PDB file of C-alpha atoms in Angstrom:
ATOM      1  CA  UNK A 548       0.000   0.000   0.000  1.00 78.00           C
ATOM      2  CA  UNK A 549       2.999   2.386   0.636  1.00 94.00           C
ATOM      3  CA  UNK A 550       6.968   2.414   0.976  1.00 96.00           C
ATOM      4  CA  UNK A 551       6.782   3.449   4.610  1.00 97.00           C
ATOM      5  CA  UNK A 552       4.658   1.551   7.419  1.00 97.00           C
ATOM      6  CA  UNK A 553       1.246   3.039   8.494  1.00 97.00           C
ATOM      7  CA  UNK A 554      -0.807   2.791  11.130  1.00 97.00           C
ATOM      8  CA  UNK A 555      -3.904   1.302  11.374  1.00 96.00           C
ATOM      9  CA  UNK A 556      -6.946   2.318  11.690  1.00 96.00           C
ATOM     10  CA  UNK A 557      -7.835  -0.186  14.405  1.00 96.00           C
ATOM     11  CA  UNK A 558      -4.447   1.264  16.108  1.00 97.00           C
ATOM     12  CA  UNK A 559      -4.996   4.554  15.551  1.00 97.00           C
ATOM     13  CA  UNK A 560      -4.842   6.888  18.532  1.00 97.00           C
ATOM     14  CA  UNK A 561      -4.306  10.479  19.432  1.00 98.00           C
ATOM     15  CA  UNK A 562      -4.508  13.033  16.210  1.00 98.00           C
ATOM     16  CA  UNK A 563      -4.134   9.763  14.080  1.00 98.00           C
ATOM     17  CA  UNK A 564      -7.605   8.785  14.929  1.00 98.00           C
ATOM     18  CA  UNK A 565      -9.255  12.347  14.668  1.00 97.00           C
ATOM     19  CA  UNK A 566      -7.402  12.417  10.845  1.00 97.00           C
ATOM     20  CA  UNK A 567      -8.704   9.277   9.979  1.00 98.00           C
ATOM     21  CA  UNK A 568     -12.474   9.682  11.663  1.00 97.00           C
ATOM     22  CA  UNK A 569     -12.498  12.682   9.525  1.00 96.00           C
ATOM     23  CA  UNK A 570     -11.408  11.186   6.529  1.00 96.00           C
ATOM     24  CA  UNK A 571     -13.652   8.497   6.906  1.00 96.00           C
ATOM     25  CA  UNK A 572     -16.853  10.584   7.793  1.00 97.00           C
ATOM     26  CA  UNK A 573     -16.200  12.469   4.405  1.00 95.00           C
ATOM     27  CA  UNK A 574     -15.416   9.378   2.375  1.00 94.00           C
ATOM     28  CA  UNK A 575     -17.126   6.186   4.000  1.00 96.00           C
ATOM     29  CA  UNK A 576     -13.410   5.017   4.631  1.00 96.00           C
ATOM     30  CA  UNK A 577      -9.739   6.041   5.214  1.00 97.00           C
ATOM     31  CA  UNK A 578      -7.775   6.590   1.763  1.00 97.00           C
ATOM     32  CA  UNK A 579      -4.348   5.607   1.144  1.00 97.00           C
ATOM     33  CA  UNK A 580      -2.848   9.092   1.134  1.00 97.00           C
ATOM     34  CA  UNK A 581      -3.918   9.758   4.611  1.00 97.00           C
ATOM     35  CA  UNK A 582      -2.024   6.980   6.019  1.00 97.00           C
ATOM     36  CA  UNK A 583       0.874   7.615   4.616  1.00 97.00           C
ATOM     37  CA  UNK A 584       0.413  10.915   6.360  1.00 98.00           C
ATOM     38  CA  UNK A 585       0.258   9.032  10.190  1.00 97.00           C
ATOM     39  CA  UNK A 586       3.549   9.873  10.811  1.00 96.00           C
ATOM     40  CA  UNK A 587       2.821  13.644  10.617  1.00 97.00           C
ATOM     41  CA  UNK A 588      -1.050  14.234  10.669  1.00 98.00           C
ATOM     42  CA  UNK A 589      -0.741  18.344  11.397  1.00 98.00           C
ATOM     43  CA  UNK A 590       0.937  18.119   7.872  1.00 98.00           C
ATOM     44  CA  UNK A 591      -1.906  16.709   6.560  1.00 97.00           C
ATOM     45  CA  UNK A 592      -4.345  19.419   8.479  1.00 96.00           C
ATOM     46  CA  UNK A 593      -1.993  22.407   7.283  1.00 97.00           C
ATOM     47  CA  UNK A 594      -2.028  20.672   3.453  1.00 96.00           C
ATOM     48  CA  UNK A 595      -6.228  20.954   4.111  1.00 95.00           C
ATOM     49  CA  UNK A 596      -6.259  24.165   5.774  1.00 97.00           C
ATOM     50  CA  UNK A 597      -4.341  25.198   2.441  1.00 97.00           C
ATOM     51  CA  UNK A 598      -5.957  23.839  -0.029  1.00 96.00           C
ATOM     52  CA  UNK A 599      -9.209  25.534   1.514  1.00 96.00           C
ATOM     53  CA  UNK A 600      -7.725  28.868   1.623  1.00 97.00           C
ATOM     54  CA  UNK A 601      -6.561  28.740  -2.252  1.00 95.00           C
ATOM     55  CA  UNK A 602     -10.070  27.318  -3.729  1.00 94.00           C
ATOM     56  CA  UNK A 603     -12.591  29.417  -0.963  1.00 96.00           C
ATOM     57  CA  UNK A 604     -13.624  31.625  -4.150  1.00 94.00           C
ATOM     58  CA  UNK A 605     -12.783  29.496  -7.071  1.00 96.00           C
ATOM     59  CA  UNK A 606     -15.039  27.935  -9.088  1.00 95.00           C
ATOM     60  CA  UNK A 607     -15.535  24.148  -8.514  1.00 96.00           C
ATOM     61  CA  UNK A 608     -14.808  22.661 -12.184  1.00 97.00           C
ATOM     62  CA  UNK A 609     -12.178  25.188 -12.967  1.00 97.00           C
ATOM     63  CA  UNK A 610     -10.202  23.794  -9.463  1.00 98.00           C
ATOM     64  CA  UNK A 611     -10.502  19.944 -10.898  1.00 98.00           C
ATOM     65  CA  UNK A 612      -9.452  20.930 -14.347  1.00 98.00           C
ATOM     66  CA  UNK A 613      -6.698  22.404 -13.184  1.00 98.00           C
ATOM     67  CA  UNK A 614      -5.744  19.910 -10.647  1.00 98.00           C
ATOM     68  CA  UNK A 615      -6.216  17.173 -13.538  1.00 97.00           C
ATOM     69  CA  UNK A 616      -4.222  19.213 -15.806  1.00 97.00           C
ATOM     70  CA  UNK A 617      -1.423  19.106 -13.090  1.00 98.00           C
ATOM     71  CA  UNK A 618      -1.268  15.986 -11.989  1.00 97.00           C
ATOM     72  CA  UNK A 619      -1.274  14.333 -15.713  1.00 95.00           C
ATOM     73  CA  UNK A 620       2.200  16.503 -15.800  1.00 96.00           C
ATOM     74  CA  UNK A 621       3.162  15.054 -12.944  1.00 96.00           C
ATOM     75  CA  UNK A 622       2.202  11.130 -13.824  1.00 95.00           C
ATOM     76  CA  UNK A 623       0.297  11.404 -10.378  1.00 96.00           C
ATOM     77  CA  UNK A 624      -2.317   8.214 -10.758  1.00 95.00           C
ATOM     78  CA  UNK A 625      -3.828   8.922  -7.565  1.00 96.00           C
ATOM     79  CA  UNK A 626      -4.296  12.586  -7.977  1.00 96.00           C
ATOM     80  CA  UNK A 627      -5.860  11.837 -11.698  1.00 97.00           C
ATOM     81  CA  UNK A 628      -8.320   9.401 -10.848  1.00 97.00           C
ATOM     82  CA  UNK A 629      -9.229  11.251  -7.582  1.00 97.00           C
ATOM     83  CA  UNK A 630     -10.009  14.208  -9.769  1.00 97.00           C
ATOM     84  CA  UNK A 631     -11.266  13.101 -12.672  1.00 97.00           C
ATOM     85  CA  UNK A 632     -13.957  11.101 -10.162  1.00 97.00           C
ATOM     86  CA  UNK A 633     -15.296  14.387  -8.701  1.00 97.00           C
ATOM     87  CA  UNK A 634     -15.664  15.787 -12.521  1.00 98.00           C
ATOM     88  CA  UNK A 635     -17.628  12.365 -13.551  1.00 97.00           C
ATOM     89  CA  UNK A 636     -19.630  13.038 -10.604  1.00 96.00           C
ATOM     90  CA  UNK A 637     -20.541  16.554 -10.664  1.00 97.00           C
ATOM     91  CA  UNK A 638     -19.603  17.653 -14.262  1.00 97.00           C
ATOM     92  CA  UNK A 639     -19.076  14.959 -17.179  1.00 97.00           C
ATOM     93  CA  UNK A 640     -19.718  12.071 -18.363  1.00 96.00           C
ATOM     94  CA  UNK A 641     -17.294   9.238 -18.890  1.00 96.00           C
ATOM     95  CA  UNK A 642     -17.394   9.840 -22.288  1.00 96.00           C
ATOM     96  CA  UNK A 643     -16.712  13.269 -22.437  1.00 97.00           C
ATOM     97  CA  UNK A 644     -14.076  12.435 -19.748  1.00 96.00           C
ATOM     98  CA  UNK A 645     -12.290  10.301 -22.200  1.00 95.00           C
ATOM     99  CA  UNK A 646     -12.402  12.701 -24.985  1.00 95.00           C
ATOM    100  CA  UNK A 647     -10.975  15.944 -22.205  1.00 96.00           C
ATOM    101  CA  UNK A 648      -7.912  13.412 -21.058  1.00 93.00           C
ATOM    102  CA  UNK A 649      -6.969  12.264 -24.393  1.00 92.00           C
ATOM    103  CA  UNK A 650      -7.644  15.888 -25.768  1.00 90.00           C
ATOM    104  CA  UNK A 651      -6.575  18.662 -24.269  1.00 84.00           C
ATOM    105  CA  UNK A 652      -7.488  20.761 -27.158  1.00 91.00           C
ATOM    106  CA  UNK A 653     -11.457  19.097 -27.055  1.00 94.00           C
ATOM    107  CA  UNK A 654     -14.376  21.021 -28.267  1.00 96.00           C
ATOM    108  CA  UNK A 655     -15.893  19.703 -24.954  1.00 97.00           C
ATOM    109  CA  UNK A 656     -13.572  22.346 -23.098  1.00 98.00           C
ATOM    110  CA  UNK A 657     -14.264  26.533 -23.402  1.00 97.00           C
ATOM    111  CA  UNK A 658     -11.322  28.541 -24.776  1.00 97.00           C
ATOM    112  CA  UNK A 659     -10.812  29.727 -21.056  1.00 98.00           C
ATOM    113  CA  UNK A 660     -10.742  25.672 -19.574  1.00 98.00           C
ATOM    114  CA  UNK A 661      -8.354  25.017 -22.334  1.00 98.00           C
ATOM    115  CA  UNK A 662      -5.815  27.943 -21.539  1.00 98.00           C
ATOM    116  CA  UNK A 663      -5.823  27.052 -17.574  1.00 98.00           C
ATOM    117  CA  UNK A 664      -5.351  23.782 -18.128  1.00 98.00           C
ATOM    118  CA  UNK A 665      -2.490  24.360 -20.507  1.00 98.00           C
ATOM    119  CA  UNK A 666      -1.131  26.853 -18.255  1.00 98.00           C
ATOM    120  CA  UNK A 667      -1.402  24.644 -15.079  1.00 98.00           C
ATOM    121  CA  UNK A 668       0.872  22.196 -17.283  1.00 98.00           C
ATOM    122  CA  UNK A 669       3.092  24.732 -17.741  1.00 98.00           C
ATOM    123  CA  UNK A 670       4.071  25.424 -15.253  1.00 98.00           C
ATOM    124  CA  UNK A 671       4.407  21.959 -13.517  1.00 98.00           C
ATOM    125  CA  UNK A 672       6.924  21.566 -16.917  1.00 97.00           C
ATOM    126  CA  UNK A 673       9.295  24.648 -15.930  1.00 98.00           C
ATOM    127  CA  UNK A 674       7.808  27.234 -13.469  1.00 97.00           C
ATOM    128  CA  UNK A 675      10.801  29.356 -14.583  1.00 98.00           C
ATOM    129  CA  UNK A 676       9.583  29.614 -18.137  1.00 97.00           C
ATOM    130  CA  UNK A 677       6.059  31.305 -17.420  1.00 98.00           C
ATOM    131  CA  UNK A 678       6.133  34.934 -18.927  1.00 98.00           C
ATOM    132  CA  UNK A 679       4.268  38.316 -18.714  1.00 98.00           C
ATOM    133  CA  UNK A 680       2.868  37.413 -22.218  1.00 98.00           C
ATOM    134  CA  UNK A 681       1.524  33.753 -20.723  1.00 98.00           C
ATOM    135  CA  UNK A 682      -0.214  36.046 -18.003  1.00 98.00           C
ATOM    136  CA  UNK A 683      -1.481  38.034 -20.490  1.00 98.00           C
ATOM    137  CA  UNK A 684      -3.011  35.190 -22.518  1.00 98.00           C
ATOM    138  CA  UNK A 685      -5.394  34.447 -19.952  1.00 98.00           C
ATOM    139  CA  UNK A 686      -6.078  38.111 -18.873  1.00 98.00           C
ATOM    140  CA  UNK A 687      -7.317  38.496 -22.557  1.00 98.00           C
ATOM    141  CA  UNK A 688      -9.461  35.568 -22.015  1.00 98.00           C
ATOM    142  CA  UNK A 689     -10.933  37.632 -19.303  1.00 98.00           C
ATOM    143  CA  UNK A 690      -9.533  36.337 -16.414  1.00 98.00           C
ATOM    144  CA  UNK A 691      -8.643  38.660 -13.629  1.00 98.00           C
ATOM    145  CA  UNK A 692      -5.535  38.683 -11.386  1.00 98.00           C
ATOM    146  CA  UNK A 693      -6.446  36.578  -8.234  1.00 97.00           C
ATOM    147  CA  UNK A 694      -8.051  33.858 -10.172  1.00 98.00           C
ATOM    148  CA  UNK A 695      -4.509  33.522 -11.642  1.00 98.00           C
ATOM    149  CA  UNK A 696      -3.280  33.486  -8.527  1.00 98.00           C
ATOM    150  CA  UNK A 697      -5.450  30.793  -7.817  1.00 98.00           C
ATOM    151  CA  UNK A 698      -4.361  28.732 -10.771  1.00 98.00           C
ATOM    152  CA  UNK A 699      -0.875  29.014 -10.340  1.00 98.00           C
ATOM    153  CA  UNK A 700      -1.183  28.078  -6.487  1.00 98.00           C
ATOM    154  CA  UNK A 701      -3.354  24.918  -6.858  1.00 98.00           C
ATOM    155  CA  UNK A 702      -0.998  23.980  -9.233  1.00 98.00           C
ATOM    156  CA  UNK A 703       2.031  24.700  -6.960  1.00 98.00           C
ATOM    157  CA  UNK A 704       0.021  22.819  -4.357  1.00 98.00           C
ATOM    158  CA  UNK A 705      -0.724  19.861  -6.036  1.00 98.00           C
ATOM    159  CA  UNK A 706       3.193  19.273  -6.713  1.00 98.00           C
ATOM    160  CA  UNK A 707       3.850  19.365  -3.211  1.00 97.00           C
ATOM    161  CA  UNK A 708       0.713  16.676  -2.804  1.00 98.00           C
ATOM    162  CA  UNK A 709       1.397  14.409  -5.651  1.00 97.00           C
ATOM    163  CA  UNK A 710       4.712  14.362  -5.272  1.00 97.00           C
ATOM    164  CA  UNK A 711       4.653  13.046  -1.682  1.00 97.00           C
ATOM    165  CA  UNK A 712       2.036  10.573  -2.676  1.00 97.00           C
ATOM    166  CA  UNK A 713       4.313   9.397  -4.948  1.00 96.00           C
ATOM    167  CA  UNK A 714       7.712   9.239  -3.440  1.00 97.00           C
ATOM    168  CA  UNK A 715       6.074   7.061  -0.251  1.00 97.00           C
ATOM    169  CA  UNK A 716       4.242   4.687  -2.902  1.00 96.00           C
ATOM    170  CA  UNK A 717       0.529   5.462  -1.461  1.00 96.00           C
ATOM    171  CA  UNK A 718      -1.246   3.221  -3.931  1.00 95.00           C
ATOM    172  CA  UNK A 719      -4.865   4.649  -5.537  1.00 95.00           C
ATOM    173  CA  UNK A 720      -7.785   3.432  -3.804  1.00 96.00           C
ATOM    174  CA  UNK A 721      -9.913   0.163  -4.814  1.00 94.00           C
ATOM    175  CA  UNK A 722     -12.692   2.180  -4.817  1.00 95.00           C
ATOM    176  CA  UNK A 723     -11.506   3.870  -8.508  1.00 94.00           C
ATOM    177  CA  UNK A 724     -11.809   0.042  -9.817  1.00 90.00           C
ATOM    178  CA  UNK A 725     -15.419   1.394 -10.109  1.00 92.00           C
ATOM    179  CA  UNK A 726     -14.120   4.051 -12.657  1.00 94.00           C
ATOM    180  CA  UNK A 727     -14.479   2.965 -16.900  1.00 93.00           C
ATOM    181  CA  UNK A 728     -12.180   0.613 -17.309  1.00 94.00           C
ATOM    182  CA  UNK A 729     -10.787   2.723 -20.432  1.00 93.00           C
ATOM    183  CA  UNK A 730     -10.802   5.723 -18.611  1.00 94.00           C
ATOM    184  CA  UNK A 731      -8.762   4.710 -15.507  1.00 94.00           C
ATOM    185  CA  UNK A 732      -6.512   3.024 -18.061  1.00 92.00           C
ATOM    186  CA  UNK A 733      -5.835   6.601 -19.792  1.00 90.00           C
ATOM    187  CA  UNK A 734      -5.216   7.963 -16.338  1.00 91.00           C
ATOM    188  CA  UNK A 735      -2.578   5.212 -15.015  1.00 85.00           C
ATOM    189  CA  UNK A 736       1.326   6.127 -15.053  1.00 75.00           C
ATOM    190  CA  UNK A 737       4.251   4.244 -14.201  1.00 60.00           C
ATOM    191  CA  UNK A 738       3.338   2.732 -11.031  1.00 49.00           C
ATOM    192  CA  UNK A 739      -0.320   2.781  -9.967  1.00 50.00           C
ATOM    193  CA  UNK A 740      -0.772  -0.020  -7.402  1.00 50.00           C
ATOM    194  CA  UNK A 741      -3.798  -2.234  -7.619  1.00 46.00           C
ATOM    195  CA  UNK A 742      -6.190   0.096  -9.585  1.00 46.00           C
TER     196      UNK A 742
END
């Protein structure tokens, strides 16, 4: 399930417990990436009480395009099929999810979902090589200046998130098996555990 040892739930005590009784009252169980988090759960409450701050005023569908967008860059299985479940179930259908991953350029996406998404790729490429004129670019597509922001920091976030996932081998859950078969196939990278 992970490179490093975990707790479990049945041993869970302390803040361990409260992180995963709160996982599991939003979910119906305790992911993977929280466990590997046991070691350090205040990490895992500042990484919340971040991500909250960043996406308080942003638009639902523009934060999981973005965040998909990202974590393709970054081969992140777990962050992909997280996502792309929350746009199935609020937004898309699996079809049209299918056509979006395998097309960034889709006529399913608006000129404005197209450039974030691009840009949120960008910079998880080379931060260093985003310019005034790729800030202009999405000002012209009417964007204003804090939803930039917002972009570039859910971006920056989810490198910090799908990285750790990653590097401590936190495997997707079982519960993406329920996912299209196709469309969980175009969203697993390199490693992807069991899903």
């Amino acid at each position: 399930m992970s490179f490093i040892s975990t707790i479990p739930e049945s041993e869970s005590a302390g803040e361990v417990k409260e992180m995963y009784d709160s996982e599991k009252t939003t979910r119906g169980y305790v992911p993977n990436f929280a466990k590997v988090f046991c070691h350090r759960p205040k990490v895992m409450g500042a990484w919340r009480n971040l991500i909250r701050s960043i996406i308080e005023n942003m638009d639902t569908q523009r934060y999981e395009l973005v965040t998909l967008a990202a974590a393709g860059k970054l081969h992140s299985s777990y962050c992909m099929l997280a996502h792309v479940s929350v746009l199935k179930d609020k937004f898309y259908s699996t079809e049209q999810l299918n056509e979006i991953v395998k097309n960034p350029g889709s006529p399913l996406l608006t000129p404005i979902e197209k450039a974030i998404m691009r840009f949120a790729e960008n910079i998880v490429i080379d931060a260093t090589s985003i310019t005034q004129k790729d800030i202009d670019v999405l000002r012209n597509l009417g964007l204003k200046d804090e939803e930039i922001f917002e972009i570039v920091t859910v971006t920056t976030a989810r490198c910090f998130f799908s990285k750790t996932l990653d590097a401590l081998g936190a495997e997707p859950d079982k519960i993406y098996l329920d996912l299209d078969e196709t469309l969980r196939n175009n969203l697993t990278v390199g490693r992807a555990g069991p899903v």
